[in-house]
XYZ file of C-alpha atoms in Angstrom:
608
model
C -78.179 -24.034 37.753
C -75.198 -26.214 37.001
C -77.386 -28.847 35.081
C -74.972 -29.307 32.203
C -77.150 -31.244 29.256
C -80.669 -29.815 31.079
C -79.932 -26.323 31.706
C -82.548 -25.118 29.853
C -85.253 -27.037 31.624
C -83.945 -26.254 34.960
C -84.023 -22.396 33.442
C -86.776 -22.937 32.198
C -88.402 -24.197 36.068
C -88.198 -20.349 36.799
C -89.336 -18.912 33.361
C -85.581 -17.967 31.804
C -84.413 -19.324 28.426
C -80.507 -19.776 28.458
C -78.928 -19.416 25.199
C -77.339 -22.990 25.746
C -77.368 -25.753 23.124
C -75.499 -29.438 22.982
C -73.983 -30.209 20.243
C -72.730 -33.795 19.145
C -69.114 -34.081 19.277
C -67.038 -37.106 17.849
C -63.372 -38.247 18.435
C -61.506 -41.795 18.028
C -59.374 -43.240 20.073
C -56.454 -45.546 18.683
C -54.873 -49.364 19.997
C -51.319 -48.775 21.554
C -48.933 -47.291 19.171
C -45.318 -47.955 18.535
C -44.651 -44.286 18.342
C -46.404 -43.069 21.337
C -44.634 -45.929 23.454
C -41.163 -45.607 22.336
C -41.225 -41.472 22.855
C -42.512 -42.116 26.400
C -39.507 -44.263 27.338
C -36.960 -41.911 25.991
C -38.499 -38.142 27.252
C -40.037 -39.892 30.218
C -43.037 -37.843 29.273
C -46.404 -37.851 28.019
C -47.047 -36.457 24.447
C -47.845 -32.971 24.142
C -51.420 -31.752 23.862
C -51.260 -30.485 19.438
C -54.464 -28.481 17.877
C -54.165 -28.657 13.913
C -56.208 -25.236 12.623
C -55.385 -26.458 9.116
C -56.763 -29.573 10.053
C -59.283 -28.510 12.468
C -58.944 -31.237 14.523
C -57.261 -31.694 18.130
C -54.708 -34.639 19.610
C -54.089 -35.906 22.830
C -52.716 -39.032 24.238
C -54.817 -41.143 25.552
C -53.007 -44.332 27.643
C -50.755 -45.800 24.950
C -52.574 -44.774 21.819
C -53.516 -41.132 20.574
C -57.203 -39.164 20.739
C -58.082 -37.439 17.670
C -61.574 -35.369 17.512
C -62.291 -32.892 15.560
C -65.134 -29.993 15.567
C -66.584 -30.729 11.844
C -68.223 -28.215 9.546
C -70.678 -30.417 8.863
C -71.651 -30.339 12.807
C -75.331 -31.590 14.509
C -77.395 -30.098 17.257
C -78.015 -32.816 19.809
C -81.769 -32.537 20.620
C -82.421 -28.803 20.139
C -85.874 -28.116 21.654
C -85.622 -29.999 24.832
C -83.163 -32.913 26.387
C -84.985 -35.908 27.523
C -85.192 -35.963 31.687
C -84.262 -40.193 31.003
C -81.084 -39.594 29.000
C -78.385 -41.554 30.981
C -74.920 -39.577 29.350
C -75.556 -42.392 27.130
C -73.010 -42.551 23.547
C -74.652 -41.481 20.628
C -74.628 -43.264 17.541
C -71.348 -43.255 15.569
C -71.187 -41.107 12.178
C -67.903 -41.369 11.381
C -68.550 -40.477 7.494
C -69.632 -37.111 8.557
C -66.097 -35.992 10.098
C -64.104 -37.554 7.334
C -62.754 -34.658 5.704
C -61.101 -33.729 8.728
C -60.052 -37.549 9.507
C -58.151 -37.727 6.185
C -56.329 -34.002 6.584
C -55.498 -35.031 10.426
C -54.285 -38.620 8.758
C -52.646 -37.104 6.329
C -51.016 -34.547 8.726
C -50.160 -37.221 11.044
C -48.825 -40.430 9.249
C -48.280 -42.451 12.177
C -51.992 -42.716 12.376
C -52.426 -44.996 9.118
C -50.712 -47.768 10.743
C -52.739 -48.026 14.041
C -55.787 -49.714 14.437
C -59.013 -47.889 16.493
C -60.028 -48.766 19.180
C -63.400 -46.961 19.422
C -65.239 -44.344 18.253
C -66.857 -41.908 20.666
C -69.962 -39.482 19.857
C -71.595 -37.940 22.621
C -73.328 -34.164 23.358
C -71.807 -31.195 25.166
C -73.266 -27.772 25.743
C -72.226 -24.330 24.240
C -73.287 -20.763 24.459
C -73.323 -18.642 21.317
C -69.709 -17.377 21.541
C -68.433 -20.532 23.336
C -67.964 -19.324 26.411
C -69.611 -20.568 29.681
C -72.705 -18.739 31.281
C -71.663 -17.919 34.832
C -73.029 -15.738 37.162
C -75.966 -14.246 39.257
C -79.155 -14.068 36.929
C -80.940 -10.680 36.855
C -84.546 -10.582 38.405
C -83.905 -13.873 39.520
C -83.094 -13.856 43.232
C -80.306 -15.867 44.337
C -80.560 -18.003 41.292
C -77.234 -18.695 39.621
C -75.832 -20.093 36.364
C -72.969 -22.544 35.976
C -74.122 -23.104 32.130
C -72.234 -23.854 29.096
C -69.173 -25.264 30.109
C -67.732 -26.927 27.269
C -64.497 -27.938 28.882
C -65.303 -28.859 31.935
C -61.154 -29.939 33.165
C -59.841 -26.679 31.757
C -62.741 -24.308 32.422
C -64.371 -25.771 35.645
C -61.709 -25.134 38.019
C -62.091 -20.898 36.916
C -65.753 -21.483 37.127
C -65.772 -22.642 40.449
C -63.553 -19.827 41.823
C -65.478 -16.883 40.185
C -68.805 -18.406 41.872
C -67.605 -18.862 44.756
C -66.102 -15.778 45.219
C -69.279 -13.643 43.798
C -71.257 -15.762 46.121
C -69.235 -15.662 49.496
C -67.813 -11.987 48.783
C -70.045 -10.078 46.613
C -67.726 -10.130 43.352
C -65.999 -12.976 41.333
C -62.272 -11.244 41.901
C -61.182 -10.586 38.718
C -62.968 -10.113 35.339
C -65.249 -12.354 34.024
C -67.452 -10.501 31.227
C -66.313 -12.929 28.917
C -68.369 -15.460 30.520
C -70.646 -13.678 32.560
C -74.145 -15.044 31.819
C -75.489 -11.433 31.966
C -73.595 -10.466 28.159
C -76.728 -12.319 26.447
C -79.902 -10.011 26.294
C -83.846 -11.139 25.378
C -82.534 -11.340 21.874
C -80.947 -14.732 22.437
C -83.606 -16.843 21.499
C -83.720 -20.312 21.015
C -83.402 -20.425 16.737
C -80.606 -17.111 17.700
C -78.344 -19.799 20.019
C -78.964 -22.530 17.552
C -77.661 -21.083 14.436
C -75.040 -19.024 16.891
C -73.854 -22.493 18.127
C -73.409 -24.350 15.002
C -71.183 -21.339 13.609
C -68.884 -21.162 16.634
C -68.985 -24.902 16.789
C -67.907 -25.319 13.197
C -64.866 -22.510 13.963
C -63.894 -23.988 17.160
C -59.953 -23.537 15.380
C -60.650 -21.149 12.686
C -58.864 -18.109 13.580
C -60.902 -15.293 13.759
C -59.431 -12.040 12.052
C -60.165 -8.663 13.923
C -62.108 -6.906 11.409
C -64.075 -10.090 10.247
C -67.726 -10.539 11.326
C -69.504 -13.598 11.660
C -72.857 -13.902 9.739
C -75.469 -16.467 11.605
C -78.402 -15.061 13.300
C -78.073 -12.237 11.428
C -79.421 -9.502 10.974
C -81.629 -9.481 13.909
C -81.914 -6.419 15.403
C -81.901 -3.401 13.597
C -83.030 0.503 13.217
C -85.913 2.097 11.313
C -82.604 3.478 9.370
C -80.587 0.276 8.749
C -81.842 0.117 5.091
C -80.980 3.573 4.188
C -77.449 2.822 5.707
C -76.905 -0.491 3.690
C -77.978 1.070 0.983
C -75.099 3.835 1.691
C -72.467 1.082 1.856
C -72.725 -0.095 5.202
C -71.245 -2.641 6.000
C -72.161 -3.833 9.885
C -71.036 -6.045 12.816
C -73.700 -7.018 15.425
C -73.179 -6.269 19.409
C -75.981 -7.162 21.411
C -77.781 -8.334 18.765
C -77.686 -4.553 17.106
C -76.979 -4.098 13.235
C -74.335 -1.393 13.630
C -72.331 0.541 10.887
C -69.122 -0.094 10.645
C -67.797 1.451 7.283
C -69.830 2.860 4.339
C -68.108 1.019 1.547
C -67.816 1.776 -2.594
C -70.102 0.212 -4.626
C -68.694 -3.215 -4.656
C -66.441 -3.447 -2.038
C -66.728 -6.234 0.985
C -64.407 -6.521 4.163
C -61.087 -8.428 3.096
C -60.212 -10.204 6.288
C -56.443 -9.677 7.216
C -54.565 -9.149 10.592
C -53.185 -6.129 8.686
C -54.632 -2.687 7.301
C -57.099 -3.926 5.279
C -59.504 -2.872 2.391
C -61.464 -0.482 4.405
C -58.512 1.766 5.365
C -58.681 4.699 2.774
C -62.610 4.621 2.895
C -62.038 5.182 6.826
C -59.688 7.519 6.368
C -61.807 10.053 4.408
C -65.105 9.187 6.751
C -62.634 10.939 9.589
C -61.331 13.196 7.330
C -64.917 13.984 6.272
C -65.588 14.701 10.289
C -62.108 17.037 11.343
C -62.695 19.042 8.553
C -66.718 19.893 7.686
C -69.311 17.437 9.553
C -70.379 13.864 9.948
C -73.394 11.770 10.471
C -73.637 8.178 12.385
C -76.014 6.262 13.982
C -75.134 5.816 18.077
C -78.258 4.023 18.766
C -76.402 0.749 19.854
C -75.540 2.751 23.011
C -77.411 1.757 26.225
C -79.739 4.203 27.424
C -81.567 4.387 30.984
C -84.014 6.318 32.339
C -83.876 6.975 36.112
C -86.958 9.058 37.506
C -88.667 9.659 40.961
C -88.246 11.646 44.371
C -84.986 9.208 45.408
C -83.190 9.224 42.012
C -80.846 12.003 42.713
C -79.640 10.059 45.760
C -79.521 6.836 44.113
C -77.253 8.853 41.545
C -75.461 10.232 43.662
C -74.270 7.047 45.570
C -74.294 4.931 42.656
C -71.886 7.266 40.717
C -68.488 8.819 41.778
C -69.362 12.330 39.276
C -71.213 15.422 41.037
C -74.764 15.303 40.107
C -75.236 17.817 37.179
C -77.671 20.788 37.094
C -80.729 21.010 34.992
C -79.768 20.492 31.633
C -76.631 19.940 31.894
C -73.992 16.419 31.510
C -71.212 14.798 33.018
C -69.135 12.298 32.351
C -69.556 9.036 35.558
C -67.233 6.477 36.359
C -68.910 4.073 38.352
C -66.978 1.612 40.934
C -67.480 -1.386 42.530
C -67.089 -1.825 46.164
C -63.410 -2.735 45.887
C -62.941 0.794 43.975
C -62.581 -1.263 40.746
C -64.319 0.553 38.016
C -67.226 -1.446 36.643
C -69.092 1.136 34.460
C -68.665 4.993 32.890
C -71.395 6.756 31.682
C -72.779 9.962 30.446
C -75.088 11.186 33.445
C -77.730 13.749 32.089
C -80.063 15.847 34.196
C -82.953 16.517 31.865
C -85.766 17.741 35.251
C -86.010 17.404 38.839
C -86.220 14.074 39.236
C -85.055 13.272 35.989
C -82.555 11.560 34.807
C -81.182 10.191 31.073
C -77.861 7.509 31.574
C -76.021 6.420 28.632
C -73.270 3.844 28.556
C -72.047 0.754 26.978
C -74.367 -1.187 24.477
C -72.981 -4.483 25.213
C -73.474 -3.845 28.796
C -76.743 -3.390 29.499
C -78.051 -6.297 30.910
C -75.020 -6.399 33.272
C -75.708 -3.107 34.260
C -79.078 -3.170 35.080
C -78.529 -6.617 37.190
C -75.936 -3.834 39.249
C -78.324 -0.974 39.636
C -81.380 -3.239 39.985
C -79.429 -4.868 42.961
C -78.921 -1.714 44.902
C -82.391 0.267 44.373
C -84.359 1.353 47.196
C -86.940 -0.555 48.381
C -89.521 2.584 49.561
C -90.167 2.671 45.507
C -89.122 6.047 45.228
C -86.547 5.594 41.704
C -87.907 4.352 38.579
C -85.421 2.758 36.547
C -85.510 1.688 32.919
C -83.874 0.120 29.939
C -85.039 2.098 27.410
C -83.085 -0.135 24.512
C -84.564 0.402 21.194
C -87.536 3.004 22.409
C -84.723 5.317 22.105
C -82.485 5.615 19.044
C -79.841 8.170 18.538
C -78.001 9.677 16.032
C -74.654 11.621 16.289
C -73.686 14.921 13.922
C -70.319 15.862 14.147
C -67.623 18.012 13.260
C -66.785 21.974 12.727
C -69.929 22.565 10.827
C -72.088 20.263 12.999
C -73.547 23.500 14.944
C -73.906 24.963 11.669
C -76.160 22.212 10.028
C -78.186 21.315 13.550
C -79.171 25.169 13.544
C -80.792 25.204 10.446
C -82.967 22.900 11.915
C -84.043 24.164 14.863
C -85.053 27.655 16.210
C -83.131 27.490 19.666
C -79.859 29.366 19.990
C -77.241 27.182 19.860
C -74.448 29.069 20.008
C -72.225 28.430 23.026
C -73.176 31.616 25.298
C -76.488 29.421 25.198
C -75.853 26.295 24.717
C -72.071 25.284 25.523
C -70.250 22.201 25.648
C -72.331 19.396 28.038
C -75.506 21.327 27.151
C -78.697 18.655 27.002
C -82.151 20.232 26.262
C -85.066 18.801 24.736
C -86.235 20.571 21.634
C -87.421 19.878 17.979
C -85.622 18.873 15.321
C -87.598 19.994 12.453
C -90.982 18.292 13.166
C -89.797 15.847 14.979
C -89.046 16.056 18.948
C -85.825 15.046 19.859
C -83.231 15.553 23.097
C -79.704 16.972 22.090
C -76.660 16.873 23.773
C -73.723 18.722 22.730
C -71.452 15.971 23.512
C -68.848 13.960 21.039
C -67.276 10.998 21.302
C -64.886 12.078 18.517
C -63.762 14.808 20.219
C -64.657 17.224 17.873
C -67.375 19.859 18.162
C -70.672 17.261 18.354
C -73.989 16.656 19.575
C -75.635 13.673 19.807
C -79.670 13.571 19.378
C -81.877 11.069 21.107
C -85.412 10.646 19.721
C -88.508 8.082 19.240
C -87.694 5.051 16.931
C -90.457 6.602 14.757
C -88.774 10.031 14.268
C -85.184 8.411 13.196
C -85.513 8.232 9.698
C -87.287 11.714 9.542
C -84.314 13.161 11.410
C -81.613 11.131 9.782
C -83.332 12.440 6.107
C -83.468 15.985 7.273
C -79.815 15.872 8.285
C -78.524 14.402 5.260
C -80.412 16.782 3.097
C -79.868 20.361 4.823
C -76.000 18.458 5.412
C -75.616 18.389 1.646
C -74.882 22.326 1.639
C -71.716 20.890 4.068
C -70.733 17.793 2.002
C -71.717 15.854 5.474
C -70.518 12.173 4.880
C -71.937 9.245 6.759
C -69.196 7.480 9.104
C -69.359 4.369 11.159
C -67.288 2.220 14.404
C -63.908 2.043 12.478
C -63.783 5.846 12.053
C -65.007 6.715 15.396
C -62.383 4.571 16.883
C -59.801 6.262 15.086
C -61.433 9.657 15.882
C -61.346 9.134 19.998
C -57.585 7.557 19.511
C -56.697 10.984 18.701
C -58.335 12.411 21.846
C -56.988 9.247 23.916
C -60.315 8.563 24.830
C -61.362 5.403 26.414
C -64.008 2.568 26.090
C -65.574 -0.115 28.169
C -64.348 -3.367 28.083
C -61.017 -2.843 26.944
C -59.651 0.602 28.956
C -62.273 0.663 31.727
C -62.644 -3.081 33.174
C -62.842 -4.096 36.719
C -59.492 -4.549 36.788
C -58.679 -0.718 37.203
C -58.972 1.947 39.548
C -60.086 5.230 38.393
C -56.769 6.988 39.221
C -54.821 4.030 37.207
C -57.635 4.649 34.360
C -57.093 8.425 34.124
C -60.831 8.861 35.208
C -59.869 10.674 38.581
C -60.942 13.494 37.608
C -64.708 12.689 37.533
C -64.489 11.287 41.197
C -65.789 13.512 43.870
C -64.043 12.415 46.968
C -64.812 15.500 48.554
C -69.157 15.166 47.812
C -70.799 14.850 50.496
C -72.286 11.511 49.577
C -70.508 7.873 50.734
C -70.955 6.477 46.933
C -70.012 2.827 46.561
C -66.164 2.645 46.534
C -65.283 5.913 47.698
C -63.444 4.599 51.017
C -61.189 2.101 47.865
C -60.634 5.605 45.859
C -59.132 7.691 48.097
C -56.908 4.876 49.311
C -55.941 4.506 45.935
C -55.465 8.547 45.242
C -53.142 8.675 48.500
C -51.356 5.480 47.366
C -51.227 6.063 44.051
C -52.340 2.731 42.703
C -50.126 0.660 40.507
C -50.666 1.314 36.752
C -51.057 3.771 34.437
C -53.046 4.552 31.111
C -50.559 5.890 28.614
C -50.702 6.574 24.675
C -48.250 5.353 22.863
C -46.887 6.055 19.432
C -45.900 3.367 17.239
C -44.015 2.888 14.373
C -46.270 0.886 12.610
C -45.896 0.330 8.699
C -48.824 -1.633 7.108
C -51.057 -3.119 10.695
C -51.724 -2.236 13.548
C -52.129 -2.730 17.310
C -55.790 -4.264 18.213
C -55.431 -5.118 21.784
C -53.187 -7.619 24.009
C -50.176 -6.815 22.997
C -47.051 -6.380 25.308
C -45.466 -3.446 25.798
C -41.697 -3.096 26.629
C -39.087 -0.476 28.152
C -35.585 -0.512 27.902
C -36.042 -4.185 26.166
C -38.365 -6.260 29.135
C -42.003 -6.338 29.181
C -43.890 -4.287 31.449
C -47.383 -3.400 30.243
C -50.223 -4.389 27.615
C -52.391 -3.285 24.978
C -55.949 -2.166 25.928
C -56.890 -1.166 22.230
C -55.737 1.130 19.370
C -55.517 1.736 16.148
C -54.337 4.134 13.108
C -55.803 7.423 13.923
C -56.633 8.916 10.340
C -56.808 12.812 11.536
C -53.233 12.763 12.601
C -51.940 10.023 10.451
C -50.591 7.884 13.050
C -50.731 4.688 14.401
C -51.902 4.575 18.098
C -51.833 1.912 21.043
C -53.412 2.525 24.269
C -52.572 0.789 27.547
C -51.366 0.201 30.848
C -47.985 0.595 32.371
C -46.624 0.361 35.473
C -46.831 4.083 37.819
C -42.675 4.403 38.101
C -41.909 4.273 34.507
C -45.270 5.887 33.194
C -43.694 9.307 32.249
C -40.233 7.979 30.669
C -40.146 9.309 27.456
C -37.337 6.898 26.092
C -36.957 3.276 25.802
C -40.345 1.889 24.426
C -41.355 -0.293 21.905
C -44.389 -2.888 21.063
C -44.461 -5.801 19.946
C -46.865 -5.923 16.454
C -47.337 -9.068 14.883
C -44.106 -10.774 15.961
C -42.359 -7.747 15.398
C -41.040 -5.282 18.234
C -41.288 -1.874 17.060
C -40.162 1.605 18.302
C -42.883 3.758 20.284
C -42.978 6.875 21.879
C -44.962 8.062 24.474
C -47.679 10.845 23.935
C -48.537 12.961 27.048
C -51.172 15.432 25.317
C -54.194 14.231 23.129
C -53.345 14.267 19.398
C -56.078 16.711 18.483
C -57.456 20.149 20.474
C -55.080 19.283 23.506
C -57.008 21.983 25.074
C -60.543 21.090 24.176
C -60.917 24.877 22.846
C -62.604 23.170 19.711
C -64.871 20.428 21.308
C -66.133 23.996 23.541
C -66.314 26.353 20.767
């Protein structure tokens, strides 16, 4: 499905509703200018490409005169239900009143404009996806059906498009990463009113920077938990990922998000939710997580060669890297064994759908595994902290101390009246269990923990103190440490690959070459000497003065009260303790490595 303006009704041939919408787009084009000319006879060049954020418009030249267009807050769906099958990439009608405001900044920006004449006037529709990214990709349940959707800029994206296509199609797998546009990152929950209002907002911010705490409102909220009032209510304030309302802070009475490349307004509050954690107990909501349920005679096996981990025993957890064929990893997981036959898989929220279009490719075809999303039919909640065993036994008459329930425990059991399955499992780090029940049990639960918590001052915490919880521990996350770009040696995840199980799972032959070779990178922790910001992701790393890694992710991590950058390096210089530094914000500051995890380097408090 490359069909460009009528990718919906070709999607819509085989009963699948893109999130794809055109949009009307205007620029003018000028007569010859003087300017324009005279610089081309002196550099013997063309003018530069320029993009004007202030302005929010973009310049090219275009023969002897200049392009100006602009992507207007004032923007216009072009025919959002369905396209007409006799369009004929026809112009639309010119509205050049509606992109004034941004004419008269880019005029005003750009004097030499004021004394040319135009030459035309050009309005005509081009496609976007919700985050403006194309739609590539094999389609899930779908097979052999493809998507080339979305492709705004067709000359600067369609060359990467073509490439990752034909790769996945001739090879198996598009050769580097392409999450970012892979058509499977949209779930069910991208309707056709969600992409509209998604479209118009990206549209309208095609140059507004976006600042990394600052979340976009269309569409929104759209999905959310039988708990999400009692969280706003707290404070919360949320960001959505895959569609999922999901706490991010619990802020004072009053206080919004102040958006700022730097430590921001929420930086005290999410100090004390992590303080609140480390030193009595905590209380989120993890049911953004994806969860799968994998039953039947042939799960184990399907497990077992789908996953690099050993398969756990009855009630017990482990953590599972999963790799492609190429030994790249492209998943990790929780892997519970709850019964014979049994299975509960959690992993990556935003991930689902491309996860499922992975494990539905590679079932067996005798019928013998059962495998389901279970999305919002399960909901979970996380307690955490050195009281955490204390409150969860009030409230529950199994023996939970660690002779009979330690660390990567999962049983069913009650929770009060409620059923529940709990897993004494953290992704802080800390002593934790996380408890997986009905959507019609959360708010019981959630009320009963808060209320028997009270006796342990338990404090509600969201995503910005979690992140600065599992900095402390080093931990990873999907998408930004564990991409496809990675081994699991280079990733630090060796440890959780069984090269010597008896099963051939996918990319074993790739991991041991890469355990006896040694790969090429290496995940490191890095301390920074950061005064007022932060390191967010992308940013290059240097020793002894040249660059020689990036930034996966980081962040200040409250519980030790520094500031923390996690990425890759290459293998030869990965244990130098001298000569490193990061570059923040245009500034390149000291850093020092850190071999051992910032808190419990020995786990002895996560396995109390």
């Amino acid at each position: 499905n490359a069909a460009g303006l009528w990718a919906r009704e070709v999607g819509r041939m085989v009963g699948l509703e893109l999130p794809v919408l055109a949009m009307e787009h205007m620029y003018l084009i000028t007569e010859d200018m003087p300017e324009v000319i005279d610089f081309n006879k002196t550099t013997g060049k063309e003018l530069m490409h320029c993009v004007d954020f202030d302005g929010e418009i973009y310049l090219r030249q275009e023969r002897q005169g200049m392009l100006m267009g602009t992507y207007e807050k004032a923007c216009r769906p072009w025919s959002p239900l369905t396209t007409p099958w006799d369009f004929g990439h026809e112009l639309l009608a010119e509205d050049i009143e509606r992109i004034t405001p941004e004419l008269e900044v880019g005029f005003r920006h750009f004097p030499a404009f004021n004394n040319a004449g135009i030459k035309k006037i050009i309005n005509g529709p081009f496609t976007f996806s919700p985050d403006g990214n194309p739609l590539v990709g094999p389609v899930r349940g779908l097979r052999n059906y493809w998507s080339a959707c979305a492709v705004m800029a067709g000359f600067s994206q369609g060359g990467g498009v073509g490439l990752a296509l034909a790769n996945w199609m001739i090879y198996g797998d598009p050769g580097f990463d392409v999450f970012a546009m892979d058509v499977s990152r949209y779930g069910d929950y991208a309707t056709l009113a969600y992409t509209n209002a998604k479209v118009r907002e990206n549209y309208a911010r095609r140059f507004s920077i976006r600042y990394p705490n600052e979340e976009l409102p269309a569409a929104r909220p759209l999905l959310t938990t039988p708990i999400y009032d009692k969280l706003k209510d707290a404070g919360g304030v949320f960001g959505a990922y895959y569609g999922l309302e999901q706490a991010l802070w619990f802020a004072p009475k009053g206080e919004v998000d102040q958006f700022s490349w730097r430590r921001s307004n929420d930086f005290d509050v999410v100090g004390a939710e992590a303080k609140a954690v480390r030193e009595s107990v905590g209380l989120m909501e993890t049911s953004g997580f994806a969860k799968y349920s994998v039953k039947g005679s042939g799960a184990e096996a399907f497990l077992d060669k789908l996953l690099t981990c050993r398969i756990p025993a009855i009630g017990r957890m482990t953590l599972a890297p999963m790799l492609k064929h190429d030994g790249k990893l492209i998943g990790d997981f929780t892997l519970a064994k709850l019964g014979e036959g049994d299975f509960l898989l959690i992993g990556s929220g935003i991930a689902e759908a491309y996860h499922m279009r992975w494990f539905e490719s590679l079932l067996p075809k005798d019928g013998s595994v059962e495998l389901q999303a279970l999305g919002l039919s399960l909901l979970g909640l996380s307690i955490a902290g050195p009281n955490s065993r204390k409150l969860l036994q009030k409230l529950t008459h199994q023996d939970l101390s660690t002779a009979e329930f330690p660390f990567m425990t999962i049983r069913r059991m009650d929770i009060g009246m409620a059923p529940a399955i709990v897993g004494r499992v953290s992704y802080t780090g800390d002593l934790g269990y996380e408890i997986w029940m009905r959507p019609e049990h959360q708010r019981y639960i959630f009320d009963l923990l808060m209320q028997e918590g009270a006796e342990f001052d338990i404090r509600l915490f969201g995503l910005r103190a979690l992140n600065a919880l599992r900095l402390d521990k080093s931990y990873g996350s999907w998408s930004r440490e564990y991409r496809p770009l990675y081994g699991p040696l280079e990733a630090g995840l060796n440890r959780f690959v069984a090269l010597s199980k008896e099963a051939d799972f996918i990319g074993k032959a790739a991991a041991a070459k890469e355990k006896a070779e040694g790969g090429t990178l290496r995940l490191r922790t890095f301390i920074l000497s950061a005064r007022d910001a932060d390191v967010i992701g992308d940013e290059p790393i240097y020793h002894n003065g040249a660059v020689c890694g990036w930034v996966t992710s980081g962040g200040y991590a409250h519980g030790s009260g520094l500031s923390v950058a996690v990425g890759y390096v290459p293998k030869g210089i990965a244990d130098e303790t001298q000569g490193w530094s990061i570059e923040l914000l245009g500034e390149l500051l000291p850093a020092q490595l850190q071999a051992e995890p910032l808190f419990d380097g020995d786990g002895a408090r996560m396995r109390a």
